[in-house]
Short mmCIF file of C-alpha atoms in Angstrom, two decimals:
data_model
loop_
_atom_site.label_atom_id
_atom_site.label_comp_id
_atom_site.label_asym_id
_atom_site.label_seq_id
_atom_site.Cartn_x
_atom_site.Cartn_y
_atom_site.Cartn_z
CA UNK A 478 -4.98 -126.74 252.33
CA UNK A 479 -8.16 -127.21 250.36
CA UNK A 480 -8.23 -123.52 249.60
CA UNK A 481 -4.77 -123.63 248.12
CA UNK A 482 -5.71 -126.48 245.80
CA UNK A 483 -8.84 -124.74 244.43
CA UNK A 484 -6.95 -121.65 243.22
CA UNK A 485 -4.75 -123.38 240.62
CA UNK A 486 -7.77 -125.25 239.29
CA UNK A 487 -9.71 -122.03 238.65
CA UNK A 488 -6.68 -120.47 237.01
CA UNK A 489 -6.25 -123.33 234.59
CA UNK A 490 -9.95 -123.22 233.70
CA UNK A 491 -9.69 -119.51 232.90
CA UNK A 492 -6.67 -120.09 230.66
CA UNK A 493 -8.49 -122.87 228.86
CA UNK A 494 -11.49 -120.62 228.18
CA UNK A 495 -9.25 -117.90 226.80
CA UNK A 496 -7.51 -120.38 224.51
CA UNK A 497 -10.84 -121.69 223.26
CA UNK A 498 -12.10 -118.17 222.54
CA UNK A 499 -8.91 -117.24 220.65
CA UNK A 500 -9.10 -120.42 218.59
CA UNK A 501 -12.75 -119.75 217.82
CA UNK A 502 -11.97 -116.25 216.62
CA UNK A 503 -9.16 -117.58 214.48
CA UNK A 504 -11.48 -120.14 212.91
CA UNK A 505 -14.06 -117.42 212.22
CA UNK A 506 -11.39 -115.27 210.56
CA UNK A 507 -10.25 -118.19 208.40
CA UNK A 508 -13.84 -118.95 207.44
CA UNK A 509 -14.50 -115.35 206.47
CA UNK A 510 -11.30 -115.23 204.38
CA UNK A 511 -12.22 -118.41 202.52
CA UNK A 512 -15.74 -117.15 201.93
CA UNK A 513 -14.39 -113.88 200.44
CA UNK A 514 -12.03 -115.73 198.14
CA UNK A 515 -14.44 -118.40 196.98
CA UNK A 516 -17.70 -116.51 196.73
CA UNK A 517 -17.33 -112.76 196.78
CA UNK A 518 -14.56 -112.33 194.13
CA UNK A 519 -16.15 -114.58 191.39
CA UNK A 520 -19.51 -112.95 191.94
CA UNK A 521 -17.98 -109.47 191.54
CA UNK A 522 -16.18 -110.48 188.31
CA UNK A 523 -19.37 -111.92 186.92
CA UNK A 524 -21.18 -108.70 187.70
CA UNK A 525 -18.45 -106.63 185.99
CA UNK A 526 -18.41 -108.86 182.86
CA UNK A 527 -22.14 -108.38 182.44
CA UNK A 528 -21.70 -104.61 182.04
CA UNK A 529 -20.28 -104.65 178.34
CA UNK A 530 -23.50 -106.20 177.12
CA UNK A 531 -25.34 -103.22 178.46
CA UNK A 532 -22.74 -100.82 177.07
CA UNK A 533 -22.84 -102.62 173.69
CA UNK A 534 -26.57 -102.10 173.48
CA UNK A 535 -26.04 -98.49 174.46
CA UNK A 536 -23.37 -98.24 171.73
CA UNK A 537 -25.74 -99.65 169.14
CA UNK A 538 -28.42 -97.23 170.19
CA UNK A 539 -25.97 -94.34 170.09
CA UNK A 540 -24.73 -95.44 166.64
CA UNK A 541 -28.29 -95.56 165.30
CA UNK A 542 -29.07 -92.19 166.81
CA UNK A 543 -25.86 -90.68 165.42
CA UNK A 544 -26.47 -92.16 161.95
CA UNK A 545 -29.98 -90.67 161.92
CA UNK A 546 -28.60 -87.30 162.90
CA UNK A 547 -25.88 -87.44 160.25
CA UNK A 548 -28.39 -88.49 157.61
CA UNK A 549 -30.56 -85.51 158.44
CA UNK A 550 -27.80 -82.92 158.55
CA UNK A 551 -26.40 -83.78 155.05
CA UNK A 552 -22.90 -83.99 153.68
CA UNK A 553 -21.55 -80.70 154.96
CA UNK A 554 -22.78 -81.21 158.50
CA UNK A 555 -21.50 -84.75 158.52
CA UNK A 556 -18.02 -83.75 157.41
CA UNK A 557 -17.87 -80.90 159.93
CA UNK A 558 -18.96 -83.23 162.73
CA UNK A 559 -16.41 -85.78 161.66
CA UNK A 560 -13.67 -83.19 161.74
CA UNK A 561 -14.64 -81.97 165.22
CA UNK A 562 -14.60 -85.45 166.78
CA UNK A 563 -11.25 -86.34 168.29
CA UNK A 564 -9.89 -89.71 167.27
CA UNK A 565 -8.68 -90.30 170.83
CA UNK A 566 -11.69 -88.92 172.75
CA UNK A 567 -12.39 -90.96 175.93
CA UNK A 568 -16.09 -90.04 175.78
CA UNK A 569 -16.74 -92.07 172.66
CA UNK A 570 -16.05 -95.81 172.45
CA UNK A 571 -13.22 -96.98 170.20
CA UNK A 572 -15.54 -98.99 167.94
CA UNK A 573 -17.69 -95.94 167.29
CA UNK A 574 -14.60 -93.88 166.48
CA UNK A 575 -13.32 -96.50 164.02
CA UNK A 576 -16.67 -96.80 162.27
CA UNK A 577 -16.91 -93.01 162.04
CA UNK A 578 -13.37 -92.83 160.61
CA UNK A 579 -14.09 -95.50 157.98
CA UNK A 580 -17.35 -93.78 157.02
CA UNK A 581 -15.63 -90.42 156.61
CA UNK A 582 -12.72 -91.83 154.60
CA UNK A 583 -15.05 -93.78 152.29
CA UNK A 584 -16.96 -90.64 151.25
CA UNK A 585 -14.15 -88.11 151.33
CA UNK A 586 -12.14 -90.34 148.98
CA UNK A 587 -14.53 -89.34 146.19
CA UNK A 588 -13.55 -85.69 146.44
CA UNK A 589 -9.80 -86.25 146.68
CA UNK A 590 -7.84 -84.75 143.80
CA UNK A 591 -4.50 -86.26 142.85
CA UNK A 592 -2.00 -83.97 141.20
CA UNK A 593 1.39 -84.75 139.76
CA UNK A 594 4.25 -82.89 141.44
CA UNK A 595 5.69 -80.12 139.35
CA UNK A 596 8.89 -81.02 137.55
CA UNK A 597 11.27 -79.32 135.21
CA UNK A 598 11.43 -79.85 131.48
CA UNK A 599 14.11 -82.44 131.98
CA UNK A 600 13.65 -85.69 130.10
CA UNK A 601 10.43 -84.64 128.36
CA UNK A 602 11.06 -87.33 125.76
CA UNK A 603 11.32 -89.98 128.51
CA UNK A 604 7.85 -89.08 129.85
CA UNK A 605 6.25 -90.25 126.60
CA UNK A 606 7.18 -93.81 127.48
CA UNK A 607 6.28 -93.76 131.15
CA UNK A 608 2.78 -94.31 132.56
CA UNK A 609 2.65 -91.01 134.45
CA UNK A 610 -0.71 -89.82 133.18
CA UNK A 611 -3.39 -89.81 135.89
CA UNK A 612 -7.04 -88.89 135.88
CA UNK A 613 -9.00 -87.22 138.68
CA UNK A 614 -12.11 -89.00 139.84
CA UNK A 615 -15.35 -87.31 139.02
CA UNK A 616 -16.70 -85.15 141.86
CA UNK A 617 -20.28 -84.73 143.00
CA UNK A 618 -20.93 -81.64 145.07
CA UNK A 619 -24.50 -82.53 146.05
CA UNK A 620 -25.57 -81.97 149.65
CA UNK A 621 -27.23 -85.36 150.02
CA UNK A 622 -24.47 -87.80 150.84
CA UNK A 623 -26.34 -91.09 150.15
CA UNK A 624 -26.94 -89.98 146.55
CA UNK A 625 -23.21 -89.74 145.85
CA UNK A 626 -22.02 -92.95 144.16
CA UNK A 627 -18.40 -93.89 144.57
CA UNK A 628 -16.72 -94.24 141.18
CA UNK A 629 -13.61 -96.33 140.57
CA UNK A 630 -10.47 -94.29 140.24
CA UNK A 631 -8.10 -94.57 137.25
CA UNK A 632 -4.98 -94.08 139.35
CA UNK A 633 -2.60 -97.04 139.06
CA UNK A 634 -4.53 -98.65 136.22
CA UNK A 635 -2.49 -99.39 133.09
CA UNK A 636 -4.04 -98.04 129.91
CA UNK A 637 -2.66 -99.73 126.78
CA UNK A 638 -3.81 -96.88 124.55
CA UNK A 639 -1.30 -94.56 126.25
CA UNK A 640 1.58 -96.67 124.95
CA UNK A 641 0.49 -96.89 121.34
CA UNK A 642 2.93 -94.96 119.22
CA UNK A 643 1.45 -92.89 116.46
CA UNK A 644 2.78 -93.28 112.98
CA UNK A 645 5.06 -90.61 111.60
CA UNK A 646 2.41 -89.54 109.10
CA UNK A 647 -0.12 -88.90 111.87
CA UNK A 648 2.34 -86.95 113.98
CA UNK A 649 3.22 -84.57 111.17
CA UNK A 650 0.08 -82.70 110.05
CA UNK A 651 2.03 -80.91 107.34
CA UNK A 652 2.38 -84.10 105.35
CA UNK A 653 -0.25 -84.48 102.71
CA UNK A 654 -1.15 -87.24 100.34
CA UNK A 655 1.23 -87.39 97.39
CA UNK A 656 -0.19 -85.80 94.27
CA UNK A 657 -0.38 -88.11 91.27
CA UNK A 658 0.05 -87.08 87.64
CA UNK A 659 -1.40 -90.00 85.73
CA UNK A 660 -0.30 -93.62 85.35
CA UNK A 661 2.42 -95.45 83.48
CA UNK A 662 2.58 -99.04 82.26
CA UNK A 663 5.77 -101.09 81.77
CA UNK A 664 7.00 -104.68 81.89
CA UNK A 665 10.04 -106.31 83.51
CA UNK A 666 11.88 -109.48 82.55
CA UNK A 667 15.33 -110.84 83.33
CA UNK A 668 17.45 -112.59 80.71
CA UNK A 669 19.50 -115.13 82.67
CA UNK A 670 21.75 -116.06 79.74
CA UNK A 671 22.89 -112.52 79.04
CA UNK A 672 22.45 -111.25 82.64
CA UNK A 673 20.26 -108.43 81.38
CA UNK A 674 17.21 -106.75 82.87
CA UNK A 675 14.76 -105.89 80.09
CA UNK A 676 12.48 -102.91 80.76
CA UNK A 677 9.75 -102.43 78.19
CA UNK A 678 7.95 -99.12 78.46
CA UNK A 679 4.43 -99.49 77.05
CA UNK A 680 2.34 -96.36 77.61
CA UNK A 681 1.28 -93.56 79.92
CA UNK A 682 -2.22 -92.42 80.70
CA UNK A 683 -3.88 -89.18 81.83
CA UNK A 684 -0.79 -86.97 81.95
CA UNK A 685 -1.24 -83.30 82.96
CA UNK A 686 -1.20 -80.59 80.30
CA UNK A 687 1.94 -78.45 80.27
CA UNK A 688 1.37 -76.39 77.08
CA UNK A 689 -1.02 -73.51 76.52
CA UNK A 690 -2.94 -75.58 74.00
CA UNK A 691 -3.89 -78.12 76.70
CA UNK A 692 -1.47 -80.89 75.75
CA UNK A 693 2.11 -82.03 76.43
CA UNK A 694 5.13 -83.41 74.58
CA UNK A 695 6.11 -86.22 76.97
CA UNK A 696 9.19 -88.43 77.08
CA UNK A 697 10.69 -90.66 79.79
CA UNK A 698 14.20 -91.08 81.24
CA UNK A 699 15.02 -94.48 82.75
CA UNK A 700 17.67 -95.25 85.40
CA UNK A 701 18.60 -98.37 87.34
CA UNK A 702 19.72 -96.85 90.62
CA UNK A 703 22.14 -96.31 92.20
CA UNK A 704 23.95 -96.22 88.85
CA UNK A 705 23.08 -92.98 87.06
CA UNK A 706 25.75 -93.23 84.40
CA UNK A 707 23.68 -95.76 82.46
CA UNK A 708 20.63 -93.80 81.35
CA UNK A 709 18.01 -94.42 78.64
CA UNK A 710 15.46 -92.07 77.11
CA UNK A 711 12.36 -92.63 75.00
CA UNK A 712 11.31 -90.66 71.95
CA UNK A 713 9.29 -87.48 72.36
CA UNK A 714 5.58 -87.88 71.61
CA UNK A 715 4.02 -84.66 70.34
CA UNK A 716 0.83 -83.12 71.67
CA UNK A 717 -0.64 -85.99 73.64
CA UNK A 718 -1.62 -86.77 77.20
CA UNK A 719 -1.82 -90.54 76.61
CA UNK A 720 1.40 -91.49 74.82
CA UNK A 721 2.19 -95.02 73.63
CA UNK A 722 5.93 -95.66 73.83
CA UNK A 723 6.38 -99.40 73.19
CA UNK A 724 10.18 -99.25 73.61
CA UNK A 725 12.53 -101.75 75.27
CA UNK A 726 15.71 -101.01 77.22
CA UNK A 727 18.41 -103.42 78.41
CA UNK A 728 20.43 -103.02 81.63
CA UNK A 729 23.46 -105.28 82.10
CA UNK A 730 23.32 -106.29 85.76
CA UNK A 731 24.02 -109.58 87.61
CA UNK A 732 20.96 -111.27 89.06
CA UNK A 733 22.41 -111.10 92.59
CA UNK A 734 22.52 -107.29 92.45
CA UNK A 735 18.85 -106.85 91.58
CA UNK A 736 17.84 -106.81 95.24
CA UNK A 737 19.89 -103.62 95.78
CA UNK A 738 18.73 -101.86 92.60
CA UNK A 739 15.80 -99.49 92.05
CA UNK A 740 14.05 -98.63 88.79
CA UNK A 741 13.61 -94.87 88.35
CA UNK A 742 11.33 -93.45 85.65
CA UNK A 743 11.27 -89.66 85.18
CA UNK A 744 8.55 -88.19 82.93
CA UNK A 745 9.34 -84.85 81.24
CA UNK A 746 7.57 -82.42 78.95
CA UNK A 747 9.74 -81.40 76.01
CA UNK A 748 10.11 -77.65 75.41
CA UNK A 749 12.04 -76.46 72.38
CA UNK A 750 12.73 -72.94 73.64
CA UNK A 751 13.34 -73.40 77.37
CA UNK A 752 14.18 -75.95 80.03
CA UNK A 753 12.14 -79.14 79.92
CA UNK A 754 9.47 -79.34 82.60
CA UNK A 755 9.35 -82.37 84.84
CA UNK A 756 5.89 -83.94 85.06
CA UNK A 757 6.57 -86.60 87.68
CA UNK A 758 8.48 -89.75 88.55
CA UNK A 759 8.08 -93.40 89.49
CA UNK A 760 10.53 -95.25 91.74
CA UNK A 761 10.17 -99.03 91.97
CA UNK A 762 11.94 -99.93 95.20
CA UNK A 763 11.58 -103.70 94.84
CA UNK A 764 12.14 -105.15 91.39
CA UNK A 765 10.67 -108.46 92.56
CA UNK A 766 7.44 -106.78 93.65
CA UNK A 767 5.28 -108.49 91.01
CA UNK A 768 7.22 -111.68 90.16
CA UNK A 769 10.64 -113.31 90.11
CA UNK A 770 11.31 -111.75 86.67
CA UNK A 771 11.58 -115.16 85.02
CA UNK A 772 8.73 -114.15 82.71
CA UNK A 773 7.55 -110.81 81.43
CA UNK A 774 5.32 -109.11 84.00
CA UNK A 775 3.15 -106.05 83.36
CA UNK A 776 3.17 -103.33 86.06
CA UNK A 777 0.99 -100.22 86.45
CA UNK A 778 2.28 -97.39 88.65
CA UNK A 779 1.02 -93.96 89.63
CA UNK A 780 3.24 -91.10 88.49
CA UNK A 781 4.12 -89.03 91.58
CA UNK A 782 4.26 -85.27 91.16
CA UNK A 783 7.81 -83.83 91.19
CA UNK A 784 9.35 -80.57 90.07
CA UNK A 785 12.98 -81.69 90.12
CA UNK A 786 14.50 -85.05 89.43
CA UNK A 787 15.28 -86.78 92.71
CA UNK A 788 18.82 -87.99 93.18
CA UNK A 789 19.75 -91.07 95.19
CA UNK A 790 22.62 -89.93 97.41
CA UNK A 791 23.03 -93.21 99.27
CA UNK A 792 22.47 -94.38 102.84
CA UNK A 793 24.36 -94.41 106.11
CA UNK A 794 24.07 -96.82 109.04
CA UNK A 795 24.93 -95.69 112.55
CA UNK A 796 23.93 -96.57 116.10
CA UNK A 797 22.99 -94.32 119.02
CA UNK A 798 23.52 -95.11 122.70
CA UNK A 799 23.00 -92.80 125.69
CA UNK A 800 24.17 -93.31 129.28
CA UNK A 801 22.05 -91.05 131.54
CA UNK A 802 24.19 -91.55 134.64
CA UNK A 803 27.39 -90.53 132.85
CA UNK A 804 25.72 -88.02 130.53
CA UNK A 805 27.44 -89.60 127.52
CA UNK A 806 26.06 -89.95 123.99
CA UNK A 807 27.85 -92.39 121.68
CA UNK A 808 27.26 -92.38 117.92
CA UNK A 809 28.94 -95.28 116.13
CA UNK A 810 29.32 -94.80 112.37
CA UNK A 811 29.07 -98.31 110.95
CA UNK A 812 29.04 -98.02 107.14
CA UNK A 813 27.57 -96.35 104.05
CA UNK A 814 26.27 -97.80 100.82
CA UNK A 815 25.47 -96.63 97.30
CA UNK A 816 26.98 -93.19 97.80
CA UNK A 817 26.85 -90.70 94.97
CA UNK A 818 30.02 -90.61 92.85
CA UNK A 819 31.69 -87.22 93.24
CA UNK A 820 35.00 -87.74 91.40
CA UNK A 821 35.65 -88.05 87.69
CA UNK A 822 36.79 -91.62 88.31
CA UNK A 823 33.25 -92.61 89.29
CA UNK A 824 34.14 -92.99 92.97
CA UNK A 825 34.39 -90.82 96.06
CA UNK A 826 36.69 -90.39 99.05
CA UNK A 827 34.02 -90.29 101.77
CA UNK A 828 34.29 -89.47 105.43
CA UNK A 829 31.60 -88.69 108.01
CA UNK A 830 31.36 -85.49 110.03
CA UNK A 831 29.02 -85.34 113.05
CA UNK A 832 27.99 -81.94 114.41
CA UNK A 833 26.29 -81.30 117.76
CA UNK A 834 23.64 -78.60 117.27
CA UNK A 835 21.68 -76.52 119.77
CA UNK A 836 19.08 -74.02 118.54
CA UNK A 837 20.66 -73.94 115.08
CA UNK A 838 24.19 -73.34 116.38
CA UNK A 839 27.02 -75.81 116.11
CA UNK A 840 28.56 -76.61 119.49
CA UNK A 841 31.01 -79.36 118.55
CA UNK A 842 32.04 -81.43 115.55
CA UNK A 843 33.96 -84.66 115.12
CA UNK A 844 35.06 -86.65 112.06
CA UNK A 845 35.83 -90.20 111.01
CA UNK A 846 38.75 -91.33 108.89
CA UNK A 847 38.72 -90.98 105.09
CA UNK A 848 38.04 -94.04 102.93
CA UNK A 849 39.63 -93.78 99.48
CA UNK A 850 37.99 -94.63 96.13
CA UNK A 851 34.80 -96.29 97.33
CA UNK A 852 31.05 -95.79 97.30
CA UNK A 853 30.43 -98.36 100.06
CA UNK A 854 32.81 -97.50 102.92
CA UNK A 855 32.94 -99.31 106.27
CA UNK A 856 34.02 -97.33 109.34
CA UNK A 857 32.97 -98.87 112.69
CA UNK A 858 34.18 -95.73 114.49
CA UNK A 859 32.65 -94.32 117.68
CA UNK A 860 32.08 -90.60 118.23
CA UNK A 861 31.33 -89.50 121.81
CA UNK A 862 29.66 -86.33 123.09
CA UNK A 863 29.19 -85.38 126.76
CA UNK A 864 25.62 -84.12 127.13
CA UNK A 865 23.89 -83.69 130.53
CA UNK A 866 20.45 -85.32 130.75
CA UNK A 867 18.73 -81.96 131.22
CA UNK A 868 20.03 -80.82 127.79
CA UNK A 869 18.99 -83.88 125.79
CA UNK A 870 15.74 -82.25 124.66
CA UNK A 871 17.60 -79.19 123.34
CA UNK A 872 20.23 -80.75 121.09
CA UNK A 873 20.33 -82.67 117.82
CA UNK A 874 22.97 -84.32 115.66
CA UNK A 875 23.71 -83.46 112.02
CA UNK A 876 25.45 -86.32 110.22
CA UNK A 877 27.17 -85.19 107.00
CA UNK A 878 28.81 -87.56 104.53
CA UNK A 879 31.61 -85.60 102.84
CA UNK A 880 33.81 -86.22 99.81
CA UNK A 881 37.44 -85.39 100.53
CA UNK A 882 39.15 -83.30 97.88
CA UNK A 883 42.86 -82.67 98.09
CA UNK A 884 42.54 -79.54 95.95
CA UNK A 885 39.69 -77.19 96.77
CA UNK A 886 36.81 -77.51 99.20
CA UNK A 887 35.40 -80.82 100.39
CA UNK A 888 31.94 -81.47 98.94
CA UNK A 889 28.86 -82.62 100.82
CA UNK A 890 27.43 -85.86 99.43
CA UNK A 891 24.37 -85.86 101.68
CA UNK A 892 23.18 -85.32 105.23
CA UNK A 893 20.71 -86.66 107.77
CA UNK A 894 19.60 -85.40 111.15
CA UNK A 895 18.55 -87.05 114.41
CA UNK A 896 17.05 -85.34 117.43
CA UNK A 897 13.85 -84.52 119.27
CA UNK A 898 13.01 -81.90 116.63
CA UNK A 899 14.06 -83.96 113.61
CA UNK A 900 11.59 -85.39 111.11
CA UNK A 901 10.53 -88.95 110.35
CA UNK A 902 13.16 -91.60 110.99
CA UNK A 903 15.53 -89.12 112.65
CA UNK A 904 13.00 -88.39 115.41
CA UNK A 905 12.00 -92.04 115.77
CA UNK A 906 15.63 -93.16 116.12
CA UNK A 907 16.27 -90.52 118.81
CA UNK A 908 13.16 -91.44 120.80
CA UNK A 909 14.04 -95.13 120.61
CA UNK A 910 17.51 -94.35 121.99
CA UNK A 911 15.98 -92.46 124.93
CA UNK A 912 13.45 -95.22 125.56
CA UNK A 913 16.20 -97.88 125.80
CA UNK A 914 19.20 -96.27 127.55
CA UNK A 915 22.55 -98.08 127.66
CA UNK A 916 21.58 -100.07 124.56
CA UNK A 917 22.99 -99.29 121.07
CA UNK A 918 20.17 -98.72 118.55
CA UNK A 919 21.24 -99.00 114.87
CA UNK A 920 19.29 -97.89 111.78
CA UNK A 921 19.85 -97.11 108.12
CA UNK A 922 19.22 -93.45 107.21
CA UNK A 923 18.81 -92.13 103.65
CA UNK A 924 20.98 -89.16 102.76
CA UNK A 925 19.28 -86.00 101.53
CA UNK A 926 20.55 -82.80 100.01
CA UNK A 927 21.83 -80.22 102.46
CA UNK A 928 19.44 -77.43 103.40
CA UNK A 929 20.34 -73.84 104.17
CA UNK A 930 19.33 -74.35 107.79
CA UNK A 931 21.84 -77.21 108.04
CA UNK A 932 24.78 -75.36 106.54
CA UNK A 933 27.54 -75.12 109.06
CA UNK A 934 27.97 -71.37 109.04
CA UNK A 935 27.34 -71.05 112.74
CA UNK A 936 29.21 -69.98 115.84
CA UNK A 937 30.95 -72.45 118.12
CA UNK A 938 29.39 -72.23 121.56
CA UNK A 939 30.32 -74.46 124.49
CA UNK A 940 27.97 -75.08 127.35
CA UNK A 941 29.27 -78.47 128.39
#
């Protein structure tokens, strides 16, 4: 019976030992796991984080070594090396690649040439008003890169001198200084009671010789433009280049009209056997130039050389407006003033004819209505031409003021021209229209005598 009791006791002791061993192993495993989490992982991270310091020092050393090598090899070697290096190479750190890229771009920028893309001849006149002129930076082809100094580029910088418009006289080299033919002295005074302008012609000085004997026989014709029907003439002074006239002439004119009048003096040389030779002329545009004419004022003027007596044909006012998107050019004839009298009644029957020209050929023409018996007509009529933008630098407009005649041919009073190839005010008006599209630009234009090149004996050609 004692033997049977001892067997269960030994069995229970064995089970207890096994349980204790298993629990001990479990505790050891837990301890090892906690030790790995708390000690081993932070220590490994700390060891890994200490590596960039070493790599950074290596990077600095490699950068210094590379810079020394580049400095020794020169510009060409440096640029070739820079080209060969891949921007995404895993063998070179990203910071080194970025510094190399910045260094290459900083020095290659000096040798970059900027060119304007090629364009057609379209809108050449527009380019004069746009800041499209660029300059290429100066280039240094030396082999030693550190000696090359980076110069500031002019691209994108506004230059005010590019926008300064030259005067008409500077743009036309054919224009020369007007030749003078002596001086003339006269006085002006207005008589308010009698509404009379008194012109007293005193003397002329240093006139050119027109005769074989070295002298002239001068006399002067006097007009108060635009009226040419009222004309005065001095006596002829024989064989002198410094005549003394001392003659007075009276023009009946209201004081309010003096602002629109011009004094015209034409100096002639008398010739008994042939046509009288014109010496020169003086045109006083502003009668109030010296004073208000309340008292007698002495005026000296240079006599401008002229071979024929100039005729005041009048002026015309019109506006120009161009719509580039629609390709539409609108010329609005506003009014005319002081037109030349073409009829025996002292008036005219004016109308305006506008011709579209291309290379001397008339392409189209349009007319306004006729205004009867007037020298100062008012129209306010629009004339429209369809012109593509690419043809604007090839065309011009010829504006002709005509006198309608029921019997016979209509006569030309005067003409003016606007276009890229026109002269003076005609070119300026055209360029201003192109510079400010969609905006009507109005100007007064003086009428001139028709030239052979303007005569409308040309074919009608349509390209629109």
